Short mmCIF file of C-alpha atoms in Angstrom, two decimals:
data_model
loop_
_atom_site.label_atom_id
_atom_site.label_comp_id
_atom_site.label_asym_id
_atom_site.label_seq_id
_atom_site.Cartn_x
_atom_site.Cartn_y
_atom_site.Cartn_z
CA MET A 124 -28.51 -23.87 -4.93
CA ALA A 125 -26.10 -25.79 -7.18
CA GLN A 126 -27.79 -24.06 -10.13
CA GLN A 127 -27.22 -20.75 -8.32
CA GLN A 128 -23.63 -20.33 -7.15
CA LYS A 129 -22.75 -20.98 -10.65
CA GLU A 130 -24.47 -17.97 -11.99
CA SER A 131 -22.38 -14.81 -12.45
CA VAL A 132 -21.59 -12.36 -9.76
CA ILE A 133 -20.72 -9.66 -12.13
CA THR A 134 -24.26 -7.56 -12.33
CA PRO A 135 -25.27 -5.98 -15.65
CA GLU A 136 -25.62 -3.04 -12.74
CA MET A 137 -21.93 -3.48 -11.54
CA LYS A 138 -21.25 -3.81 -15.12
CA LYS A 139 -22.43 -0.25 -16.16
CA TRP A 140 -19.93 1.10 -13.38
CA ILE A 141 -16.94 0.19 -15.25
CA GLY A 142 -14.41 3.55 -15.87
CA VAL A 143 -17.00 6.03 -14.54
CA GLU A 144 -15.36 8.22 -11.66
CA GLY A 145 -17.01 8.06 -8.55
CA PRO A 146 -17.66 11.23 -5.90
CA PRO A 147 -13.83 12.78 -5.00
CA THR A 148 -12.69 12.00 -1.48
CA ILE A 149 -10.95 15.39 0.07
CA TYR A 150 -8.17 15.04 2.41
CA GLU A 151 -6.67 17.46 4.90
CA VAL A 152 -3.09 16.54 5.25
CA GLU A 153 -2.17 16.96 9.26
CA LYS A 154 1.33 17.04 11.00
CA GLY A 155 -0.38 14.38 13.65
CA ALA A 156 -1.65 12.20 11.13
CA ILE A 157 1.55 11.36 9.65
CA ARG A 158 2.51 10.71 13.00
CA LYS A 159 0.06 8.37 13.80
CA PHE A 160 0.90 6.61 10.69
CA CYS A 161 4.37 6.65 11.75
CA ILE A 162 3.84 5.04 15.07
CA ALA A 163 1.31 2.18 13.77
CA VAL A 164 4.21 0.98 11.04
CA GLY A 165 7.16 1.63 13.28
CA ASP A 166 8.59 3.90 10.77
CA THR A 167 10.81 6.35 12.71
CA ASN A 168 12.10 8.30 9.53
CA PRO A 169 13.06 11.98 10.79
CA LEU A 170 11.42 13.00 6.92
CA TYR A 171 8.15 12.26 9.05
CA LEU A 172 8.68 13.15 11.87
CA ASP A 173 11.95 15.95 12.84
CA GLU A 174 10.30 19.50 11.06
CA GLU A 175 14.53 20.66 11.68
CA TYR A 176 15.52 17.06 10.04
CA ALA A 177 12.98 17.72 7.38
CA LYS A 178 14.11 21.38 6.21
CA LYS A 179 17.62 20.36 5.26
CA THR A 180 16.94 17.53 3.10
CA LYS A 181 15.78 17.82 -0.80
CA TYR A 182 12.11 18.28 0.48
CA GLY A 183 12.78 21.33 2.70
CA GLY A 184 10.30 20.16 5.38
CA ILE A 185 8.04 17.20 6.61
CA ILE A 186 6.60 15.39 3.55
CA ALA A 187 4.18 12.72 4.43
CA PRO A 188 5.27 9.20 4.02
CA LEU A 189 4.76 7.25 0.72
CA GLY A 190 2.04 4.73 1.75
CA PHE A 191 0.03 7.69 3.55
CA PHE A 192 -1.63 7.11 0.22
CA GLY A 193 -4.53 4.54 0.38
CA THR A 194 -6.14 4.23 3.32
CA PRO A 195 -5.56 7.18 5.05
CA VAL A 196 -6.33 9.78 2.33
CA SER A 197 -9.20 7.23 0.31
CA SER A 198 -10.52 5.31 3.42
CA GLY A 199 -14.12 7.12 2.50
CA ALA A 200 -13.95 5.35 -0.46
CA PHE A 201 -12.90 2.37 0.56
CA GLY A 202 -15.51 -0.95 0.32
CA GLN A 203 -18.14 1.63 -0.37
CA GLN A 204 -19.71 0.09 -3.81
CA PRO A 205 -22.82 1.97 -5.61
CA TYR A 206 -23.90 -1.00 -6.41
CA GLU A 207 -24.81 -4.54 -4.35
CA VAL A 208 -22.17 -7.40 -4.17
CA SER A 209 -23.61 -10.42 -3.35
CA LEU A 210 -20.47 -11.98 -1.57
CA LYS A 211 -19.87 -9.92 1.85
CA ARG A 212 -16.76 -10.99 2.95
CA VAL A 213 -14.07 -8.27 1.72
CA LEU A 214 -10.03 -8.83 1.41
CA ASN A 215 -7.37 -6.55 0.00
CA GLY A 216 -5.85 -8.35 -3.15
CA GLY A 217 -3.00 -5.78 -4.15
CA THR A 218 -1.83 -2.60 -4.55
CA GLU A 219 0.34 -0.48 -6.41
CA TYR A 220 1.21 3.28 -6.14
CA GLU A 221 3.03 5.45 -8.06
CA TYR A 222 4.35 9.05 -6.97
CA ILE A 223 4.82 11.77 -8.72
CA LYS A 224 4.95 15.04 -5.99
CA PRO A 225 5.80 15.05 -2.26
CA VAL A 226 2.75 15.96 -0.38
CA ARG A 227 2.97 17.43 2.65
CA PRO A 228 1.05 18.87 6.30
CA GLY A 229 -1.33 21.35 5.32
CA ASP A 230 -2.07 20.24 2.05
CA THR A 231 -5.44 18.86 0.84
CA ILE A 232 -5.80 15.79 -0.96
CA ILE A 233 -8.78 15.34 -3.51
CA SER A 234 -8.87 11.11 -4.79
CA THR A 235 -11.24 9.89 -7.16
CA ARG A 236 -11.64 6.41 -7.72
CA LYS A 237 -13.09 4.14 -10.27
CA ILE A 238 -13.43 0.48 -11.42
CA THR A 239 -11.34 -0.18 -14.20
CA ASP A 240 -12.10 -3.88 -14.03
CA PHE A 241 -14.41 -6.98 -12.75
CA GLN A 242 -13.02 -11.00 -12.58
CA GLU A 243 -14.71 -13.78 -10.98
CA ARG A 244 -13.04 -17.04 -9.88
CA ASP A 245 -13.90 -20.58 -7.86
CA GLY A 246 -10.66 -20.58 -5.87
CA ARG A 247 -10.27 -21.95 -2.42
CA LEU A 248 -12.35 -19.16 -0.74
CA GLY A 249 -15.15 -20.19 -3.05
CA ARG A 250 -16.50 -18.17 -5.81
CA THR A 251 -14.46 -15.18 -5.57
CA LEU A 252 -14.96 -11.62 -7.29
CA TYR A 253 -12.01 -9.11 -8.39
CA THR A 254 -12.15 -5.61 -8.64
CA SER A 255 -10.05 -3.94 -10.04
CA SER A 256 -9.48 -0.19 -9.34
CA GLU A 257 -7.60 3.55 -9.82
CA THR A 258 -7.41 6.28 -7.87
CA ILE A 259 -5.74 9.77 -8.81
CA TYR A 260 -4.71 11.66 -5.91
CA ARG A 261 -4.45 15.52 -6.59
CA ASN A 262 -3.38 18.47 -4.51
CA GLN A 263 -5.11 21.58 -3.64
CA ARG A 264 -3.37 23.47 -6.84
CA GLY A 265 -4.65 20.48 -9.34
CA GLU A 266 -1.28 18.44 -9.12
CA VAL A 267 -1.43 15.03 -10.06
CA VAL A 268 0.73 13.51 -6.77
CA ALA A 269 0.09 9.92 -7.38
CA ILE A 270 -2.04 7.59 -9.06
CA GLY A 271 -3.15 3.91 -6.75
CA ARG A 272 -4.49 1.00 -8.22
CA GLY A 273 -5.53 -1.90 -6.47
CA THR A 274 -8.05 -4.99 -6.27
CA THR A 275 -10.54 -5.89 -3.97
CA ILE A 276 -11.21 -9.83 -3.64
CA ASN A 277 -14.62 -10.42 -2.57
CA TYR A 278 -15.60 -14.54 -1.43
CA MET B 190 20.35 8.69 7.98
CA ALA B 191 22.96 6.69 5.41
CA GLN B 192 22.72 7.48 1.48
CA ILE B 193 23.40 5.37 -0.67
CA TYR B 194 24.72 6.31 -4.74
CA PHE B 195 23.73 4.70 -7.68
CA ASN B 196 27.41 3.65 -9.01
CA HIS B 197 27.27 1.34 -5.34
CA VAL B 198 24.24 -0.54 -6.30
CA LYS B 199 24.57 -3.79 -8.00
CA GLU B 200 22.09 -6.29 -9.25
CA GLY B 201 21.82 -9.22 -6.84
CA MET B 202 22.06 -7.10 -4.34
CA GLU B 203 20.30 -7.93 -0.57
CA LEU B 204 18.53 -4.90 1.19
CA PRO B 205 19.33 -4.62 5.29
CA VAL B 206 16.76 -6.99 6.40
CA LEU B 207 13.45 -5.07 8.08
CA GLU B 208 11.70 -7.27 11.06
CA LYS B 209 8.76 -6.24 12.60
CA LYS B 210 7.58 -7.66 15.68
CA THR B 211 3.63 -7.52 15.21
CA THR B 212 0.66 -7.30 17.49
CA THR B 213 -3.00 -6.48 17.52
CA ARG B 214 -2.53 -3.64 19.53
CA GLN B 215 -0.20 -2.75 16.13
CA LEU B 216 -3.44 -3.66 13.75
CA VAL B 217 -5.60 -1.72 15.95
CA GLN B 218 -2.65 1.46 15.79
CA TRP B 219 -3.12 0.97 11.90
CA ALA B 220 -6.79 0.93 11.90
CA GLY B 221 -6.86 4.20 13.50
CA ALA B 222 -4.25 5.68 11.80
CA SER B 223 -5.60 4.24 8.65
CA GLY B 224 -9.62 4.11 8.76
CA ASP B 225 -9.49 0.89 7.82
CA PHE B 226 -11.73 -0.96 10.72
CA ASN B 227 -12.69 -3.94 8.90
CA GLU B 228 -13.38 -6.09 12.04
CA ILE B 229 -11.23 -8.72 10.92
CA HIS B 230 -8.62 -7.26 12.14
CA TYR B 231 -9.08 -6.59 15.64
CA ASP B 232 -12.44 -8.84 16.31
CA LYS B 233 -10.82 -12.01 16.81
CA PRO B 234 -14.58 -14.20 16.85
CA TRP B 235 -15.67 -11.46 14.02
CA ALA B 236 -12.74 -12.92 12.21
CA GLU B 237 -12.99 -16.51 13.09
CA LYS B 238 -17.16 -16.54 11.82
CA THR B 239 -15.78 -15.26 8.48
CA GLY B 240 -13.99 -18.81 7.91
CA LEU B 241 -10.29 -17.39 9.13
CA PRO B 242 -7.91 -19.10 11.25
CA GLY B 243 -7.70 -15.85 13.43
CA LEU B 244 -6.93 -12.04 13.06
CA ILE B 245 -5.17 -11.28 9.94
CA ILE B 246 -2.98 -8.81 9.69
CA HIS B 247 -4.09 -5.52 7.01
CA GLY B 248 -2.38 -5.84 3.86
CA ARG B 249 -1.69 -2.15 3.04
CA LEU B 250 0.47 -2.81 7.25
CA LYS B 251 2.75 -4.92 5.27
CA ALA B 252 3.00 -2.69 1.91
CA ALA B 253 3.59 0.03 4.36
CA PHE B 254 6.78 -1.81 5.76
CA LEU B 255 8.01 -2.63 2.64
CA GLY B 256 7.73 0.94 1.51
CA GLN B 257 9.47 1.83 5.13
CA LEU B 258 12.28 -1.72 3.76
CA VAL B 259 12.61 0.57 0.45
CA THR B 260 12.78 4.28 1.62
CA ASP B 261 15.52 3.30 4.90
CA TRP B 262 17.45 1.78 2.45
CA MET B 263 17.65 4.35 -0.77
CA GLY B 264 18.39 7.05 1.65
CA PRO B 265 17.07 10.26 1.75
CA ALA B 266 17.83 11.99 -1.57
CA GLY B 267 16.58 8.84 -3.01
CA THR B 268 13.14 9.25 -4.34
CA LEU B 269 10.40 5.97 -4.43
CA LYS B 270 8.64 5.93 -7.61
CA LYS B 271 6.36 3.57 -8.02
CA ILE B 272 5.72 -0.24 -5.34
CA ASP B 273 3.48 -2.62 -6.08
CA VAL B 274 2.67 -5.35 -3.76
CA ALA B 275 0.31 -8.77 -3.67
CA TYR B 276 -1.66 -10.30 -0.98
CA ARG B 277 -0.77 -13.78 -1.58
CA GLY B 278 -0.70 -14.85 2.17
CA MET B 279 -1.90 -14.01 5.67
CA ASP B 280 -0.07 -12.88 8.19
CA PHE B 281 -0.83 -12.94 12.34
CA PRO B 282 -0.68 -10.30 14.47
CA GLY B 283 2.04 -11.89 17.34
CA ASP B 284 4.64 -12.83 14.11
CA THR B 285 7.53 -11.81 13.06
CA VAL B 286 7.44 -10.78 9.55
CA LYS B 287 10.38 -10.20 7.35
CA CYS B 288 10.60 -7.67 5.13
CA LYS B 289 13.14 -8.36 2.50
CA GLY B 290 14.83 -7.22 -1.14
CA LYS B 291 16.73 -7.69 -3.60
CA VAL B 292 18.04 -5.53 -6.62
CA VAL B 293 17.06 -6.71 -9.80
CA LYS B 294 18.06 -3.98 -12.45
CA LYS B 295 19.34 -0.68 -12.72
CA TYR B 296 19.18 1.48 -15.56
CA THR B 297 18.87 4.95 -16.77
CA ARG B 298 15.59 7.00 -18.17
CA GLY B 299 16.57 10.39 -19.27
CA ARG B 300 18.49 11.56 -16.38
CA GLU B 301 16.58 9.43 -13.53
CA ARG B 302 19.26 6.94 -12.48
CA LEU B 303 16.69 3.86 -11.29
CA VAL B 304 16.60 1.60 -9.90
CA ASP B 305 14.49 -1.51 -9.67
CA VAL B 306 13.55 -3.85 -6.12
CA GLU B 307 12.26 -7.06 -5.75
CA VAL B 308 10.88 -6.58 -2.05
CA TRP B 309 8.50 -9.08 -0.35
CA THR B 310 7.07 -10.75 3.21
CA GLU B 311 8.32 -13.42 4.66
CA ASN B 312 6.65 -15.28 7.47
CA ALA B 313 8.46 -18.10 10.01
CA LYS B 314 8.33 -20.89 7.09
CA GLY B 315 10.00 -18.87 4.87
CA GLU B 316 7.30 -18.21 2.16
CA LYS B 317 7.05 -15.09 0.62
CA THR B 318 3.55 -13.46 2.01
CA THR B 319 3.38 -10.19 -0.19
CA PRO B 320 5.33 -10.36 -2.54
CA GLY B 321 6.57 -6.57 -5.41
CA THR B 322 8.49 -4.92 -6.26
CA ALA B 323 9.26 -0.79 -6.23
CA THR B 324 11.21 1.78 -8.35
CA VAL B 325 13.88 4.32 -6.87
CA ALA B 326 15.77 7.60 -8.39
CA LEU B 327 19.21 7.33 -6.85
CA PRO B 328 21.92 9.71 -6.81
CA ALA B 329 24.74 9.49 -9.11
CA ARG B 330 27.58 9.81 -6.41
CA ARG B 331 28.75 11.78 -4.35
#
């Protein structure tokens, strides 16, 4: 058993997926979803909630909060991998977002994710796999609106 | 909402603290709003079975808290360009999560006036559980 646990959890099958773009996740941005997001966070910024207020800002209307990328938009892709990972427990290690263009209600966001790296270490949770990924978010005009990078932890 | 201008920003300046009194209910709301239905955030026996001390707050919810910290501070004419966070320590529903930030650098790039801010969430013990950095563009002056 001890011998087995020292074997790499990064299989040749997994390595084949590095750099391969996954299927696109399509997400239609709705005002109601933006509102629910804001309620969950406790963010009452009128730029996301009040059309009259938002009209007078530089955006000319409601935009989606920046944290709206990530889980709401790419939840379809989150945690779903085309390969088997022997470590079944999952945590989020970290996230980074670059915001390029505002996203508005009515926009359709098409996100594609790819694995960029696998690393493994023996940590306080035992054998731990770190999967780095990059997600590109485009709107219905094909404009890149945001780029997300993240680390998923399996243990 | 109040507006801050580039010329008023000083390196070392602290952002107003944003306190979040979290609840399990909030984690359920976040699960619904975000689509992250990992049971470790709302099913306590499940969380304990996986070896966790109890339910834990979603990392991305804490990232959203830090996003709010920065967007509240930069005002409507500011633009958040980038934010990155690392989920270092767990926080638990019922905890008050203190979101804090400090200006580390101000500079111009092309026509943009940029400010780098160090951000983090802090638990009751004063530990930084979610450290990160953000870059914002600010208007020049009134």
